Coordinates of C-alpha atoms in Angstrom, one line a residue:
Chain A
X26 CA 70.6 86.3 108.7
X27 CA 67.2 87.5 109.9
X28 CA 64.3 84.4 109.5
X29 CA 61.6 85.2 106.8
X30 CA 59.3 86.2 109.6
X31 CA 61.7 88.6 111.5
X32 CA 62.6 90.2 107.5
X33 CA 58.9 91.0 106.7
X34 CA 58.3 92.5 110.3
X35 CA 61.6 94.8 110.1
X36 CA 60.2 95.8 106.3
X37 CA 56.7 96.5 107.7
X38 CA 57.7 98.5 110.1
X39 CA 60.5 100.5 108.2
X40 CA 57.3 101.4 105.9
X41 CA 55.1 102.3 108.5
X42 CA 58.5 104.7 109.9
X43 CA 58.8 106.1 106.5
X44 CA 54.9 106.8 105.9
X45 CA 55.0 108.4 109.7
X46 CA 57.9 110.6 109.0
X47 CA 56.6 111.7 105.4
X48 CA 53.2 112.6 107.2
X49 CA 54.9 114.6 110.1
X50 CA 56.8 116.8 107.4
X51 CA 53.5 117.3 105.3
X52 CA 51.7 118.1 108.4
X53 CA 54.4 120.4 110.0
X54 CA 56.6 121.9 107.2
X55 CA 54.2 122.0 104.4
X56 CA 50.9 122.6 106.1
X57 CA 52.1 123.5 109.6
X58 CA 48.8 122.2 111.2
X59 CA 50.2 122.4 114.9
X60 CA 49.8 125.0 117.5
X61 CA 51.6 127.7 118.4
X62 CA 51.8 129.2 121.8
X63 CA 52.6 132.5 121.5
X64 CA 54.0 133.8 124.5
X65 CA 56.2 136.5 123.3
X66 CA 53.9 139.0 124.1
X67 CA 53.9 138.3 128.0
X68 CA 50.1 138.9 129.3
X69 CA 48.8 138.6 125.7
X70 CA 49.0 134.5 125.6
X71 CA 47.7 133.4 122.2
X72 CA 47.7 130.0 121.1
X73 CA 46.4 128.6 117.3
X74 CA 47.8 127.0 114.2
X75 CA 50.4 129.6 112.7
X76 CA 47.9 130.9 110.1
X77 CA 45.3 132.0 112.9
X78 CA 48.4 133.1 114.7
X79 CA 50.1 134.6 112.0
X80 CA 51.0 138.4 112.1
X81 CA 49.4 141.1 109.9
Chain B
X24 CA 50.6 137.1 106.1
X25 CA 54.2 136.9 107.7
X26 CA 54.9 133.7 108.7
X27 CA 55.6 133.4 112.7
X28 CA 59.0 132.9 113.5
X29 CA 61.2 132.4 117.0
X30 CA 62.6 135.9 118.0
X31 CA 66.3 135.6 117.1
X32 CA 67.8 136.0 113.7
X33 CA 68.0 132.7 111.1
X34 CA 70.7 130.6 111.3
X35 CA 73.8 130.8 109.2
X36 CA 74.7 127.1 107.7
X37 CA 71.7 125.6 109.7
X38 CA 73.9 125.4 112.5
X39 CA 75.0 128.7 114.1
X40 CA 72.7 131.3 115.7
X41 CA 72.8 133.2 118.8
X42 CA 70.5 130.7 120.3
X43 CA 73.0 128.3 120.5
X44 CA 74.3 128.0 124.0
X45 CA 78.1 127.9 124.0
X46 CA 78.9 124.2 125.0
X47 CA 76.3 122.8 122.4
X48 CA 78.8 122.9 119.3
X49 CA 81.6 121.6 121.6
X50 CA 79.5 118.4 122.9
X51 CA 77.5 117.9 119.9
X52 CA 80.6 118.2 117.5
X53 CA 82.9 116.2 119.3
X54 CA 80.2 113.8 119.8
X55 CA 78.9 113.5 116.4
X56 CA 82.1 113.4 114.7
X57 CA 84.0 110.7 117.0
X58 CA 80.9 108.6 117.2
X59 CA 80.3 108.4 113.2
X60 CA 84.4 108.3 112.6
X61 CA 84.4 105.1 114.6
X62 CA 81.3 103.8 113.1
X63 CA 82.7 104.2 109.3
X64 CA 86.0 103.1 110.3
X65 CA 84.3 99.7 112.0
X66 CA 82.2 99.2 109.0
X67 CA 85.2 99.6 106.8
X68 CA 87.1 96.8 108.5
X69 CA 84.3 94.5 108.0
X70 CA 81.4 95.8 105.7
X71 CA 79.9 92.5 105.6
X72 CA 79.9 91.5 109.3
X73 CA 76.3 91.8 111.3
X74 CA 78.0 93.6 114.1
X75 CA 79.9 96.1 111.9
X76 CA 76.6 97.0 110.3
X77 CA 74.5 97.4 113.4
X78 CA 77.4 99.6 115.1
X79 CA 77.5 101.8 111.9
X80 CA 73.2 101.9 112.5
X81 CA 73.8 103.0 115.7
X82 CA 76.6 105.4 115.2
X83 CA 74.6 107.2 112.3
X84 CA 71.0 107.3 114.1
X85 CA 72.9 108.8 116.9
X86 CA 74.6 111.3 114.9
X87 CA 71.6 112.0 113.1
X88 CA 69.9 113.0 116.6
X89 CA 72.8 114.9 117.6
X90 CA 72.7 117.0 114.3
X91 CA 69.0 117.7 114.6
X92 CA 69.5 118.8 118.2
X93 CA 71.7 121.6 117.0
X94 CA 69.3 122.9 114.4
X95 CA 66.9 122.7 117.0
X96 CA 68.8 125.1 119.3
X97 CA 69.9 127.3 116.0
X98 CA 66.3 127.8 114.2
X99 CA 64.0 130.1 114.3
X100 CA 61.3 128.6 112.3
X101 CA 58.4 126.6 114.5
X102 CA 58.0 124.4 111.6
X103 CA 61.3 123.0 111.2
X104 CA 61.6 122.7 115.1
X105 CA 58.0 120.5 115.3
X106 CA 59.0 118.3 112.4
X107 CA 62.5 117.7 113.9
X108 CA 61.9 117.4 117.2
X109 CA 59.2 114.7 116.3
X110 CA 61.8 112.7 114.6
X111 CA 64.0 112.7 117.9
X112 CA 61.2 111.4 119.9
X113 CA 61.6 108.7 117.1
X114 CA 65.7 108.4 116.7
X115 CA 65.8 108.0 120.4
X116 CA 64.2 105.0 120.8
X117 CA 65.6 103.7 117.5
X118 CA 69.1 104.2 119.0
X119 CA 68.1 102.0 122.0
X120 CA 66.5 99.3 119.9
X121 CA 69.6 99.1 118.1
X122 CA 71.9 98.8 121.0
X123 CA 69.9 96.0 122.0
X124 CA 70.2 94.1 119.0
X125 CA 73.9 95.0 119.0
X126 CA 74.7 93.8 122.0
X127 CA 72.4 90.6 122.0
X128 CA 74.2 89.7 118.3
X129 CA 77.4 90.3 119.8
X130 CA 77.0 87.8 122.4
X131 CA 74.9 85.5 120.8
X132 CA 76.2 85.5 117.6
X133 CA 72.8 85.5 116.1
X134 CA 69.8 87.5 115.9
X135 CA 66.8 87.3 118.6
X136 CA 64.0 85.2 117.9
X137 CA 60.7 85.8 116.3
X138 CA 58.9 86.5 119.8
X139 CA 61.4 89.1 120.8
X140 CA 61.7 91.1 117.5
X141 CA 57.5 91.5 117.5
X142 CA 58.2 92.6 121.4
X143 CA 60.4 95.3 120.1
X144 CA 58.1 95.8 116.9
X145 CA 55.5 96.4 119.5
X146 CA 57.0 99.1 121.5
X147 CA 58.2 101.0 118.8
X148 CA 55.1 101.2 116.6
X149 CA 52.8 103.8 119.1
X150 CA 56.0 106.0 118.5
X151 CA 55.8 105.7 114.6
X152 CA 51.8 105.8 114.7
X153 CA 51.6 108.9 116.9
X154 CA 54.4 110.7 115.8
X155 CA 52.5 113.3 113.5
X156 CA 49.9 113.7 116.0
X157 CA 49.4 115.9 119.5
X158 CA 50.0 112.9 121.4
X159 CA 53.6 113.3 120.5
X160 CA 53.8 116.9 120.6
X161 CA 51.2 119.5 121.6
X162 CA 52.3 122.6 120.7
X163 CA 55.0 125.1 120.2
X164 CA 56.2 127.8 122.4
X165 CA 57.0 130.5 120.3
X166 CA 59.5 132.6 122.8
X167 CA 61.6 129.7 123.2
X168 CA 60.9 127.7 119.9
X169 CA 60.6 124.6 122.1
X170 CA 57.8 121.8 121.8
X171 CA 55.7 121.5 124.5
X172 CA 55.9 117.5 124.5
X173 CA 52.9 115.4 124.9
X174 CA 52.3 112.2 126.9
X175 CA 54.0 109.8 123.9
X176 CA 57.3 112.3 124.1
X177 CA 57.4 113.0 127.6
X178 CA 56.7 109.3 129.3
X179 CA 56.4 106.5 126.5
X180 CA 59.9 107.0 125.1
X181 CA 61.2 106.6 128.6
X182 CA 59.5 103.4 129.1
X183 CA 60.5 102.2 125.9
X184 CA 63.9 103.2 127.2
X185 CA 63.4 101.8 129.9
X186 CA 62.5 97.9 128.6
X187 CA 64.9 97.6 125.9
X188 CA 67.9 98.7 129.0
X189 CA 66.5 96.0 130.6
X190 CA 66.5 93.6 127.6
X191 CA 70.3 94.7 127.6
X192 CA 70.8 93.6 131.1
X193 CA 69.0 90.5 130.7
X194 CA 70.9 89.7 127.8
X195 CA 73.9 90.1 129.6
X196 CA 73.3 88.0 132.4
X197 CA 71.9 84.9 130.7
X198 CA 74.6 85.4 127.8
X199 CA 78.0 86.0 129.6
X200 CA 78.0 83.0 131.9
X201 CA 77.5 81.1 128.6
X202 CA 80.2 82.3 126.8
X203 CA 82.7 79.6 125.4
X204 CA 85.8 80.9 126.7
X205 CA 87.2 82.5 129.8
X206 CA 89.1 85.4 127.3
X207 CA 85.6 86.5 126.0
X208 CA 84.1 87.4 129.1
X209 CA 85.5 90.7 130.5
X210 CA 84.9 91.6 126.6
X211 CA 81.6 90.9 126.8
X212 CA 81.4 92.8 130.1
X213 CA 83.3 95.8 129.1
X214 CA 81.0 96.2 125.9
X215 CA 77.9 95.6 127.9
X216 CA 78.9 98.5 130.2
X217 CA 80.3 101.0 127.7
X218 CA 76.5 100.3 126.1
X219 CA 74.8 101.1 128.8
X220 CA 77.2 104.3 130.1
X221 CA 76.7 105.4 126.3
X222 CA 72.7 105.1 126.2
X223 CA 72.1 106.8 129.8
X224 CA 74.5 109.4 128.9
X225 CA 72.5 110.0 125.8
X226 CA 69.1 110.1 127.2
X227 CA 69.5 111.0 131.3
X228 CA 70.0 114.5 130.2
X229 CA 66.9 114.4 127.9
X230 CA 64.9 112.6 130.7
X231 CA 65.8 115.6 133.2
X232 CA 65.4 118.2 130.6
X233 CA 61.7 116.6 129.7
X234 CA 60.4 117.4 132.9
X235 CA 62.6 120.6 134.2
X236 CA 62.4 122.3 130.4
X237 CA 65.8 123.5 131.0
X238 CA 67.3 122.2 127.7
X239 CA 70.9 122.9 128.6
X240 CA 71.3 120.4 131.0
X241 CA 70.6 117.5 128.1
X242 CA 74.2 119.0 126.5
X243 CA 76.4 117.8 129.4
X244 CA 75.5 113.5 128.5
X245 CA 76.9 114.1 125.1
X246 CA 80.7 114.5 126.5
X247 CA 80.8 111.1 127.7
X248 CA 79.4 109.9 124.2
X249 CA 83.6 109.5 122.4
X250 CA 84.7 107.4 125.5
X251 CA 81.9 105.0 125.4
X252 CA 81.5 104.7 121.5
X253 CA 85.1 104.1 121.4
X254 CA 85.0 101.4 124.0
X255 CA 82.2 99.8 122.1
X256 CA 84.4 99.9 119.2
X257 CA 87.3 98.4 120.5
X258 CA 85.2 96.0 121.6
X259 CA 83.9 94.8 118.4
X260 CA 87.5 94.9 117.0
X261 CA 89.5 93.3 119.1
X262 CA 87.1 90.6 120.4
X263 CA 89.5 88.0 119.7
X264 CA 92.7 89.9 121.7
X265 CA 90.8 92.1 124.0
X266 CA 93.8 93.4 126.0
X267 CA 92.7 95.8 128.5
X268 CA 95.7 97.9 129.2
X269 CA 95.8 98.6 125.4
X270 CA 92.4 99.5 125.4
X271 CA 92.7 101.8 128.3
X272 CA 95.7 103.7 127.0
X273 CA 94.0 104.3 123.4
X274 CA 90.9 105.5 125.1
X275 CA 92.7 107.5 127.5
X276 CA 95.0 109.3 124.2
X277 CA 92.1 109.2 121.9
X278 CA 89.8 111.2 124.4
X279 CA 92.0 113.6 125.7
X280 CA 93.2 114.2 122.0
X281 CA 89.3 114.9 121.2
X282 CA 88.9 117.3 123.9
X283 CA 92.2 119.4 123.5
X284 CA 91.1 119.4 119.5
X285 CA 87.5 120.9 120.6
X286 CA 89.2 123.5 122.5
X287 CA 90.3 124.5 119.1
X288 CA 86.3 125.4 117.8
X289 CA 86.4 128.0 120.7
X290 CA 89.6 129.9 120.5
X291 CA 88.9 133.1 120.0
X292 CA 92.5 134.6 119.6
X293 CA 95.2 133.6 117.2
X294 CA 97.5 133.2 119.9
X295 CA 94.9 130.6 121.6
X296 CA 94.8 128.6 118.3
X297 CA 98.3 128.0 117.9
X298 CA 98.9 127.1 121.6
X299 CA 96.1 124.5 121.0
X300 CA 96.9 123.5 118.1
X301 CA 100.5 123.1 119.3
X302 CA 99.5 121.2 122.4
X303 CA 97.2 118.9 120.5
X304 CA 100.3 118.2 118.2
X305 CA 102.7 117.6 120.9
X306 CA 100.0 115.2 122.7
X307 CA 99.3 113.1 119.6
X308 CA 103.2 112.5 119.1
X309 CA 103.4 110.9 122.7
X310 CA 100.5 109.4 122.4
X311 CA 101.3 107.6 119.5
X312 CA 104.4 106.4 121.1
X313 CA 103.1 105.2 124.2
X314 CA 100.0 103.2 122.4
X315 CA 103.0 101.7 120.3
X316 CA 105.2 100.8 123.4
X317 CA 102.4 99.3 125.2
X318 CA 101.0 97.3 122.1
X319 CA 104.5 96.4 122.1
X320 CA 105.0 94.7 125.1
X321 CA 101.3 93.2 124.8
X322 CA 102.8 91.5 121.5
X323 CA 105.5 90.1 123.0
X324 CA 103.9 88.8 126.0
X325 CA 101.4 87.2 123.5
X326 CA 104.1 85.8 121.7
X327 CA 105.8 84.2 124.5
X328 CA 102.7 82.9 125.9
X329 CA 101.5 81.3 122.6
X330 CA 105.6 79.9 122.2
X331 CA 105.0 78.4 126.1
X332 CA 101.8 76.2 124.8
X333 CA 103.2 75.4 121.6
X334 CA 106.3 74.0 123.7
X335 CA 103.9 72.3 126.3
X336 CA 101.8 70.5 123.5
X337 CA 105.3 69.7 121.7
X338 CA 106.4 68.0 125.0
X339 CA 103.1 66.2 125.4
X340 CA 103.3 64.6 122.0
X341 CA 107.0 63.8 122.2
X342 CA 106.0 62.2 126.1
X343 CA 103.4 60.4 123.9
X344 CA 105.8 59.4 121.3
X345 CA 108.5 58.0 123.4
X346 CA 105.7 55.7 125.7
X347 CA 104.6 54.4 122.6
X348 CA 107.6 53.8 121.0
X349 CA 109.1 52.6 124.4
X350 CA 106.6 50.1 125.0
X351 CA 106.5 48.7 121.3
X352 CA 110.3 48.2 121.4
X353 CA 110.3 46.8 124.8
X354 CA 107.5 44.2 123.8
X355 CA 109.7 43.2 121.2
X356 CA 112.9 42.9 122.9
X357 CA 111.1 40.9 125.8
X358 CA 110.0 38.7 123.1
X359 CA 113.8 38.1 122.0
X360 CA 114.5 37.9 125.7
X361 CA 112.5 34.7 125.7
X362 CA 113.4 33.0 122.9
X363 CA 117.3 33.3 124.1
X364 CA 116.4 32.2 127.2
X365 CA 114.5 29.4 126.2
X366 CA 117.5 28.4 123.4
X367 CA 120.1 29.0 126.3
X368 CA 118.3 26.5 128.9
X369 CA 117.4 23.9 126.8
X370 CA 114.3 24.1 126.0
X371 CA 114.4 23.3 122.2
X372 CA 117.3 21.1 122.6
X373 CA 121.0 21.0 123.6
X374 CA 122.9 23.6 122.1
X375 CA 125.8 23.4 120.1
X376 CA 128.8 24.9 121.7
X377 CA 129.7 27.1 119.1
X378 CA 126.0 28.3 119.3
X379 CA 126.0 28.9 123.0
X380 CA 128.1 32.2 123.5
X381 CA 125.9 34.0 120.7
X382 CA 122.9 32.8 122.4
X383 CA 124.5 33.8 126.0
X384 CA 125.4 37.0 124.6
X385 CA 122.3 37.8 122.6
X386 CA 120.3 37.5 125.6
X387 CA 122.3 39.5 128.0
X388 CA 122.0 42.1 125.1
X389 CA 118.3 41.9 124.8
X390 CA 118.2 41.9 128.5
X391 CA 119.9 45.2 128.7
X392 CA 117.8 46.7 125.3
X393 CA 115.0 45.8 128.0
X394 CA 116.5 47.7 130.5
X395 CA 117.2 50.6 128.9
X396 CA 114.1 51.2 127.0
X397 CA 112.4 50.6 130.9
X398 CA 115.0 53.3 132.1
X399 CA 113.4 56.0 129.4
X400 CA 109.7 55.0 130.1
X401 CA 110.8 55.4 133.8
X402 CA 112.5 58.8 133.4
X403 CA 109.3 59.8 131.2
X404 CA 106.8 59.0 134.2
X405 CA 108.9 60.5 136.1
X406 CA 108.5 63.9 134.4
X407 CA 105.0 63.4 134.2
X408 CA 104.7 62.6 137.6
X409 CA 102.8 59.5 136.9
X410 CA 105.1 57.0 138.7
X411 CA 103.9 55.1 141.8
X412 CA 105.8 54.1 144.6
X413 CA 105.2 51.0 147.1
X414 CA 105.8 52.0 150.7
X415 CA 106.7 48.8 152.9
X416 CA 109.6 48.3 155.3
X417 CA 112.8 46.4 154.3
X418 CA 116.0 45.4 155.2
X419 CA 118.8 48.4 153.1
X420 CA 122.2 46.3 154.0
X421 CA 120.3 43.2 153.1
X422 CA 119.4 45.1 149.3
X423 CA 122.9 46.7 148.9
X424 CA 124.5 43.2 149.8
X425 CA 122.3 41.3 147.4
X426 CA 123.1 44.4 144.7
X427 CA 126.8 43.7 145.6
X428 CA 126.9 40.5 144.7
X429 CA 125.0 40.5 141.7
X430 CA 127.4 42.7 140.4
X431 CA 130.4 40.7 141.3
X432 CA 131.0 38.7 138.2
X433 CA 131.2 41.6 136.0
X434 CA 133.8 43.2 138.3
X435 CA 135.9 39.8 138.4
X436 CA 135.5 39.8 134.6
X437 CA 137.2 43.0 134.6
X438 CA 140.0 42.3 137.3
X439 CA 138.3 44.7 139.9
X440 CA 138.7 44.3 143.4
X441 CA 134.9 44.6 144.8
X442 CA 134.4 45.0 148.5
X443 CA 131.5 45.6 150.8
X444 CA 131.8 46.9 154.0
X445 CA 128.4 47.6 156.7
X446 CA 129.2 49.7 159.6
X447 CA 127.4 48.1 163.0
X448 CA 127.4 44.9 161.1
X449 CA 124.3 42.8 161.7
X450 CA 122.1 45.9 162.8
X451 CA 119.0 46.0 161.0
X452 CA 119.1 48.9 158.4
X453 CA 115.2 49.0 158.1
X454 CA 113.8 51.8 155.8
X455 CA 110.3 52.1 154.5
X456 CA 110.4 52.9 150.5
X457 CA 110.0 51.0 147.0
X458 CA 112.4 48.3 147.7
X459 CA 112.4 47.1 144.1
X460 CA 113.2 50.4 142.7
X461 CA 115.6 52.0 145.2
X462 CA 117.6 48.2 144.5
X463 CA 117.5 48.1 140.5
X464 CA 117.4 52.1 140.0
X465 CA 119.3 53.4 142.6
X466 CA 121.9 50.6 144.3
X467 CA 122.3 48.6 141.1
X468 CA 122.8 51.7 139.0
X469 CA 125.7 53.6 141.1
X470 CA 127.3 50.3 141.6
X471 CA 127.1 48.8 138.0
X472 CA 128.7 52.5 137.0
X473 CA 131.4 52.1 139.3
X474 CA 132.5 48.7 137.7
X475 CA 131.5 49.7 134.3
X476 CA 133.6 53.3 134.6
X477 CA 136.6 51.5 136.2
X478 CA 139.1 49.9 133.9
X479 CA 141.3 48.9 136.7
X480 CA 141.8 49.2 140.5
X481 CA 138.9 48.4 143.0
X482 CA 135.4 49.5 144.0
X483 CA 134.8 49.9 147.3
X484 CA 131.3 49.7 148.8
X485 CA 130.0 50.5 152.2
X486 CA 126.8 51.1 154.3
X487 CA 126.9 53.4 157.6
X488 CA 124.4 55.0 159.8
X489 CA 125.3 58.7 160.7
X490 CA 123.9 62.1 161.6
X491 CA 120.4 60.5 161.5
X492 CA 121.0 59.2 158.2
X493 CA 121.6 55.7 156.2
X494 CA 124.4 56.6 153.6
X495 CA 125.7 54.0 150.9
X496 CA 129.0 55.4 149.4
X497 CA 130.2 53.8 146.2
X498 CA 134.0 54.4 145.9
X499 CA 136.0 53.6 142.8
X500 CA 139.1 54.7 141.1
X501 CA 138.0 54.8 137.7
X502 CA 138.0 57.3 135.0
X503 CA 136.6 60.0 137.1
X504 CA 134.1 62.9 136.8
X505 CA 135.2 66.2 135.1
X506 CA 133.7 69.8 136.7
X507 CA 132.1 70.1 133.3
X508 CA 130.4 66.7 133.6
X509 CA 129.4 67.3 136.8
X510 CA 126.9 69.7 136.0
X511 CA 125.2 67.5 133.6
X512 CA 125.6 64.2 135.6
X513 CA 122.2 63.8 137.4
X514 CA 120.3 65.0 134.0
X515 CA 117.8 63.7 131.8
X516 CA 120.3 62.2 129.3
X517 CA 123.4 63.6 130.6
X518 CA 126.3 62.1 129.7
X519 CA 129.7 62.5 130.6
X520 CA 131.9 63.2 127.8
X521 CA 134.6 60.9 129.5
X522 CA 132.0 58.4 130.1
X523 CA 130.9 58.1 126.6
X524 CA 134.2 57.1 125.7
X525 CA 134.0 54.1 128.3
X526 CA 130.7 53.1 128.0
X527 CA 128.8 53.9 124.8
X528 CA 125.4 52.1 125.3
X529 CA 125.0 54.6 128.3
X530 CA 121.4 55.7 127.8
X531 CA 121.9 58.8 130.2
X532 CA 118.8 58.2 132.5
X533 CA 120.4 56.0 135.1
X534 CA 121.5 58.9 137.2
X535 CA 118.9 61.0 136.6
X536 CA 116.0 58.3 137.9
X537 CA 118.4 57.4 140.5
X538 CA 118.1 60.8 141.8
X539 CA 114.2 61.1 141.5
X540 CA 113.7 58.3 143.3
X541 CA 116.0 59.0 146.1
X542 CA 114.6 62.5 146.1
X543 CA 111.2 61.0 146.2
X544 CA 112.3 59.0 149.5
X545 CA 113.6 62.0 150.9
X546 CA 117.2 61.2 150.4
X547 CA 120.3 63.0 148.3
X548 CA 122.6 62.1 146.1
X549 CA 125.7 63.7 145.4
X550 CA 129.2 62.8 143.2
X551 CA 132.4 63.6 144.1
X552 CA 135.8 63.2 142.0
X553 CA 138.9 65.2 142.1
X554 CA 138.9 64.8 138.3
X555 CA 139.5 63.0 135.1
X556 CA 141.2 59.9 136.0
X557 CA 141.0 60.2 139.6
X558 CA 138.2 58.2 140.4
X559 CA 134.5 59.0 142.1
X560 CA 132.5 59.0 144.9
X561 CA 128.9 58.5 145.1
X562 CA 127.2 58.8 148.3
X563 CA 123.5 58.0 148.4
X564 CA 121.8 58.9 151.8
X565 CA 118.4 58.4 153.2
X566 CA 117.0 59.5 156.0
X567 CA 116.3 57.3 159.0

């Protein structure tokens, strides 16, 4: 059995990891808050968030 | 507004799209299926075991990483790429950390101390904290749907890998020499090697791809996964009875079976599929027979080793018992001997004449008893190799003369003619050895045997020097020795059938002891006889 201090540390780490994963999900999937480098068009290199870069 | 997506079609069933290179499914499916299967099997063998749980966690985190990797290749959605890639950045060091704890627990049978746990937590904490930030992934390149890695993903994760790998190596260096039994060491070494190669194969491809941006390279590392997972799994399950031969056979069969089976995934024609399936089936059948025969051979060998060990222990216990009983009995008989000797010598007054024969006979019986027990103890010591011999020069002729004279009264009682002749009379037959043992256990035994086993006739003892040896020949006209009895004559407890009829009190140790003593002095003893009722000749030879 893990000693109590280590068990506490493990639980703390697990909670932080879960929180971080949830935040990552929120930022990427829900809010799409990340930078996209639009290098598809060749010389028209643009970058920005998906909202800014979204084509009409 | 149309969402931005990468320039290929949406995947079907998450994992399949035109962006996925051919090798991806082959390498990933094999690795994931084998790893997870082994993890579940190991866990099922002992769900409460810490090692089994850690191993399952290792295989689950690795399998999750592998599945995410296929989705990353197949998907055309930037948000999915950014999310899953972020998680992968954490899953890799998590796999390393699990591997470290797995190996530590495997060697030490306990968790690391709080200090080490804090260190691992501190190593993982920056990954957790910066996971959703640009320190981890800076951006996504839309043309390739690949994340642009930040310093956390590109550098920090691999520093964590290196530290945890060092932890595993340090654990091995410190822990393996301290293992209780030598049998555990090869297991621990193989386990450690398997774990290290697994981790290196897992991340080396990723490290190269991180710096070259060629993510196809990272796929090749996964080919090694099944073999090393198997190696680790085997070490856990078979810890008590690790056998490299059986393990190697099993890994070989399993590894080739997986590779042939994976070929089925890429078969594009019906005939190709059928051929692959038939090859796999034939290989599996022969593989099972091969593994079974190796396993049977190993089990038989282990059974023999176990029996040999039990036999050795039984022999040791028997020897101890013989010694204990022998000493105890000898003690009692010696006391009896003392009492009868005192009575017969008149220490307690004059014995009535009616009682004298009884006392004299009892004294002789007690002496005989002490001698028998001493013979048994001597034989036991000889077997153990704990009998010590004195080495001093003495006159062999004088010793034989003395022994013959001691036997004369017994011979005369039976009406036997006992003669003794010495070649080159007067010439000293000097020999260096244990005079007491040679006198009482060799010559007295052989001469008394001749007298005891000769109902009538004569016993002739002669001593001569020839061919660089001193030979003592004892020839009698006694019961003789059959060919069958000759085989067991000089063995421990070896009675001749005829000899037992003549001398029921024989312990069967006399000639065995005599032979050992003679051979310890560089000599030989042999018996010759033309058969039952035709007398015997015993020849004892010592080197000059």
